[in-house]
Amino acid sequence: MTEPTSLLFQEQQNNKLGNNNDIQTELTYDARSFYLNGERFFLNSATIHYFRMPKEEWRDVLMKAKLAGMNCIDTYFAWNVHEPEEGQWSFEGDNDCGAFLDLCAELGMWVIARPGPFICAEWDFGGFPYWLGTKEGVKFRENNETYLHYVQLYLDQIIPVIRKRQLSAGGTVILVQVENEYGYLMDDEAASAHMTTLRDGILERGIDVPLITCVGGAEGTIEGANFWSGADGHYASLRSKQPDTPKIVTEFWTGWFEHWGGPSAIQKTASLLDRRIMEILRAGYTGISYYMFYGGTNFGGYGGRTLGDSDIFMITSYDYDAPLSEYGRVTPKYAVTKNLSYFVRAFASLLMESEEIATQQIQVRHPGGISVRGRQTGQEKIWFVESHKEERETVSVTLKEGRTLPISIHPGQIVPLLDRVQIAEQVYLTAGALITGNEMINGELTLFITADRGQRSVVELELDEKQDAMAGGLILKESTVQVLIEQDAERNAYRFDLFHFQEPGMVRFEANGTAMRFIILDRDTMNRTWRVEAPDHQSLRYAIGFDDVDVTASGQVKGMISDPERTMMLLGDWQDGEQTRTGREFFTQKVEVQPESASIAVEDQPAWMIPAEPLAPVLSKSPDYSRVTLTAKQRSSSGHPIDFSEYGQDFGYLLYECDFDSAVGGMMNLVLPKIQDTARIIVNGVEQALVRQVGAAAVPIQVTQGQNTLQMFVQHMGRLNFSPYLGEHKGVAGTVYLGGQVQDIRRDWQMESETVTEIGTIHLDEVNSIPGGTVLRRSFTLDGMDRAILVGAPSKGLRINGIEIPMPAYQDWFAFQTLDLSGYVKPGVVNTLEMPYSRSQLNRLELITYRHEGELQDWRMAGTDALLPTSWESYGLSGDTPAVTSPGASYGQPVWYRWRFAKPVTAEHHKVNLMLRMTGMSKGTIHVNGHHLGRYWQIGPQEDYKIPVARLKEENELLIFDEEGRTPERVRLLLDEMSRYPWVMAGK
């Protein structure tokens, strides 16, 4: 078959604008950027997943993205959400992705649609429905006939939703992505057949906007890069592969996911985020998609699983340490993205049309500990000044012609320095401070000039002489702050020496006939500055001083105020005109205040009383409870345990049960060659262990002589969302054995150097500095066993007794393996493992040996339906209730708890978020008013769980299923911190 001619190259000439001024009706592009309606377009995109929040929250989250300067929304489409069971499609309510796209359009936001079918996203199974794994012969993410059959059916459903809303149909979908991160699996040549199939499936269904890919390309698509750091290297790679396309960051990782038992992922700080964005702009990218801008929540069982050196199950929160928190609250990272997005908007033309200045052409003088790179278009330049110093300093930088500016810069920070950038007719700007606005507001060209509190900044305006001398020069009109203006008559330049207070300042003047003003802000005030533009672009307003802002569907602007004494400014097209007031003056209604809860003193202010802080609802004192007896006695039996999908259950719990006889009593190992989730092992009604290390496991259990009953109580913790081994058998699958041994074999490896003259002992549970590829050896014997499994993180090239063990899908970033060595080991002799050194320390490398005669048979199974509460008792009244004075008391069996609670009572002045703190509980699930809110596990890092206010009624039911039956005395409801601050009507 002949490879199709590149669609990309076919369209290349069509995508280059001609010299006429016709308005373009479609998105086009050249090597530097996209064009929209004939103008260069910097793609500033917020990744937001509609399926990670209730539909009622969509508008607020999307509006926060718009207010942060985003002009585009990037979203995946989750196949398993829309087809949870084969042939049962769901596009209603929270799953109405078409309504989500329509709302983006209503708010004036463009859309990047990413339909997959694979999406990763730390989402269960990477978005595939669980039942897809039951299809005979299916192989995922390749040209497998079975897989492609169901993919085509999925595309039949999802692509029309997108097609109806693409640019050519009058919608706002401007880009559609083919697959996702396929380059992590194989190079473009090897991937070509499959990527071409998926590309054609999208095109054949009527998509006509440009197609994109990320991490791996395909003919006819624009490739983007996914990363947190290394912007220069990714840019060079993209430019080498596709020199004629825009360079975009399809996923700029603003934070990271978290997994049960792992550390909190807060390593990507706001200051680092600021630096990384500057690195992206400095490299020359003209599109950034912030992944995530808002993470949301893994409700139900949709949290996924990732494997590296250990098993990583996603927590319920997908907060991601993103600019917007899981509760939709603004964060320090939000301020960074907003401020730099405003900067990008102000100087987008320069950023999009410029090329990097060669090092040998840079004529900028600066002190040691500072480096400078630049970009230029025509005579306009932007310099990126980077600090390598140990503390914040104000350094001087000298530009061409001896122009010297002071720049305040933090360690590791990159500061943009604008050099003779034209901002008006014959008016040119040079500035070492961050300029976060540059546009006409109420007939005045308004520049927002930002620096740290207490810092000075210098801004220079250079004016060309005008033919009309009466209209030339600079005329100061008004200033609310002291400002020093020095004139350089020779260059006809005016140098403004500005100081940044907590109080915003304004300087009004006329430059060469253009009415202008500087708004002078410290960084904290800039963090509270909001650009509010109507979707039709017909009105523009700025609100300065509010901690948070929302815009209603009718166009009214509401703002949150944490400090009523703060000065607030309204600029632009406000119904009541521009004004400056204190926050207190926005409280125009007299409301009752609870003095003990008021956050500020309100004496002597009877007309402007601050609303009382809302209170969290209180759970009913004595919950009902229902104990669950684990049994599968009445269920049909099978020869061996089967997994969740084969059982026909997507998430939840499975109980595996069997009876066995033992000739002796005492401790012995239970060997689970295939286990993919946490499991409680129970023998004769007594819990023996909670298995957390999966893949394979050997668990010591206490058995009695004679008949025993074994139960394995397994919670589905999420399927692999990103790995070469998608579609693992969840739960316990295949045979289970009694008896065997387990060895931690991370220690006592023998190392041979390249010269084979030195032999040393290496412990792989320690950090070592060893050349990669150095051969390590370790020996073992079977000690009467005939089966062997190696589980953990071996390296590629593992050999046993001289024979290499196949690992066909091995990837360096996916080191976790479960390898059956039974066909390679030899009984009665010493067996030798060899492998090249790759890394250490390793979290796990275990050798499990056992005998096939120990297989346990005749299993019974029960699903989640067998765990539902049947009858309720009143907690605290029953005689067998554990003593509430005993910390960590437990029923020793699974228990359901049920509370009633009222909806939080709030006035119009507050927006509350509700969370549940699970102190003292073990592991289980949370349900409110019939909505499954997700798993919980009290091993961290998650402590609080989101209860969407949209899911609440006047009276509500909270159900908690706890696997150990821990007593719930310390479970309580909380409001998030920002719920306490009041909101006011700012204006319209």
CSV table of C-alpha atoms in Angstrom, one decimal, residues 579 581-591 606-611 908-909 983-985:
chain,number,residue,atom,x,y,z
A,579,GLN,CA,-13.8,54.9,40.5
A,581,ARG,CA,-12.9,53.1,46.8
A,582,THR,CA,-12.0,51.1,49.8
A,583,GLY,CA,-13.3,47.5,50.0
A,584,ARG,CA,-15.5,48.5,52.9
A,585,GLU,CA,-17.5,50.9,50.7
A,586,PHE,CA,-18.7,48.0,48.6
A,587,PHE,CA,-20.8,46.7,51.5
A,588,THR,CA,-23.8,49.0,51.0
A,589,GLN,CA,-26.4,46.9,52.7
A,590,LYS,CA,-26.6,46.7,56.5
A,591,VAL,CA,-26.3,43.0,57.5
A,606,PRO,CA,-23.0,50.8,60.9
A,607,ALA,CA,-23.6,51.4,57.2
A,608,TRP,CA,-20.9,49.0,56.0
A,609,MET,CA,-21.1,46.0,58.3
A,610,ILE,CA,-19.3,42.9,57.1
A,611,PRO,CA,-21.3,39.7,56.7
A,908,GLU,CA,-25.5,36.0,48.9
A,909,HIS,CA,-22.2,37.4,50.3
A,983,TRP,CA,-18.3,38.7,48.0
A,984,VAL,CA,-19.7,42.0,46.8
A,985,MET,CA,-21.2,43.4,43.7
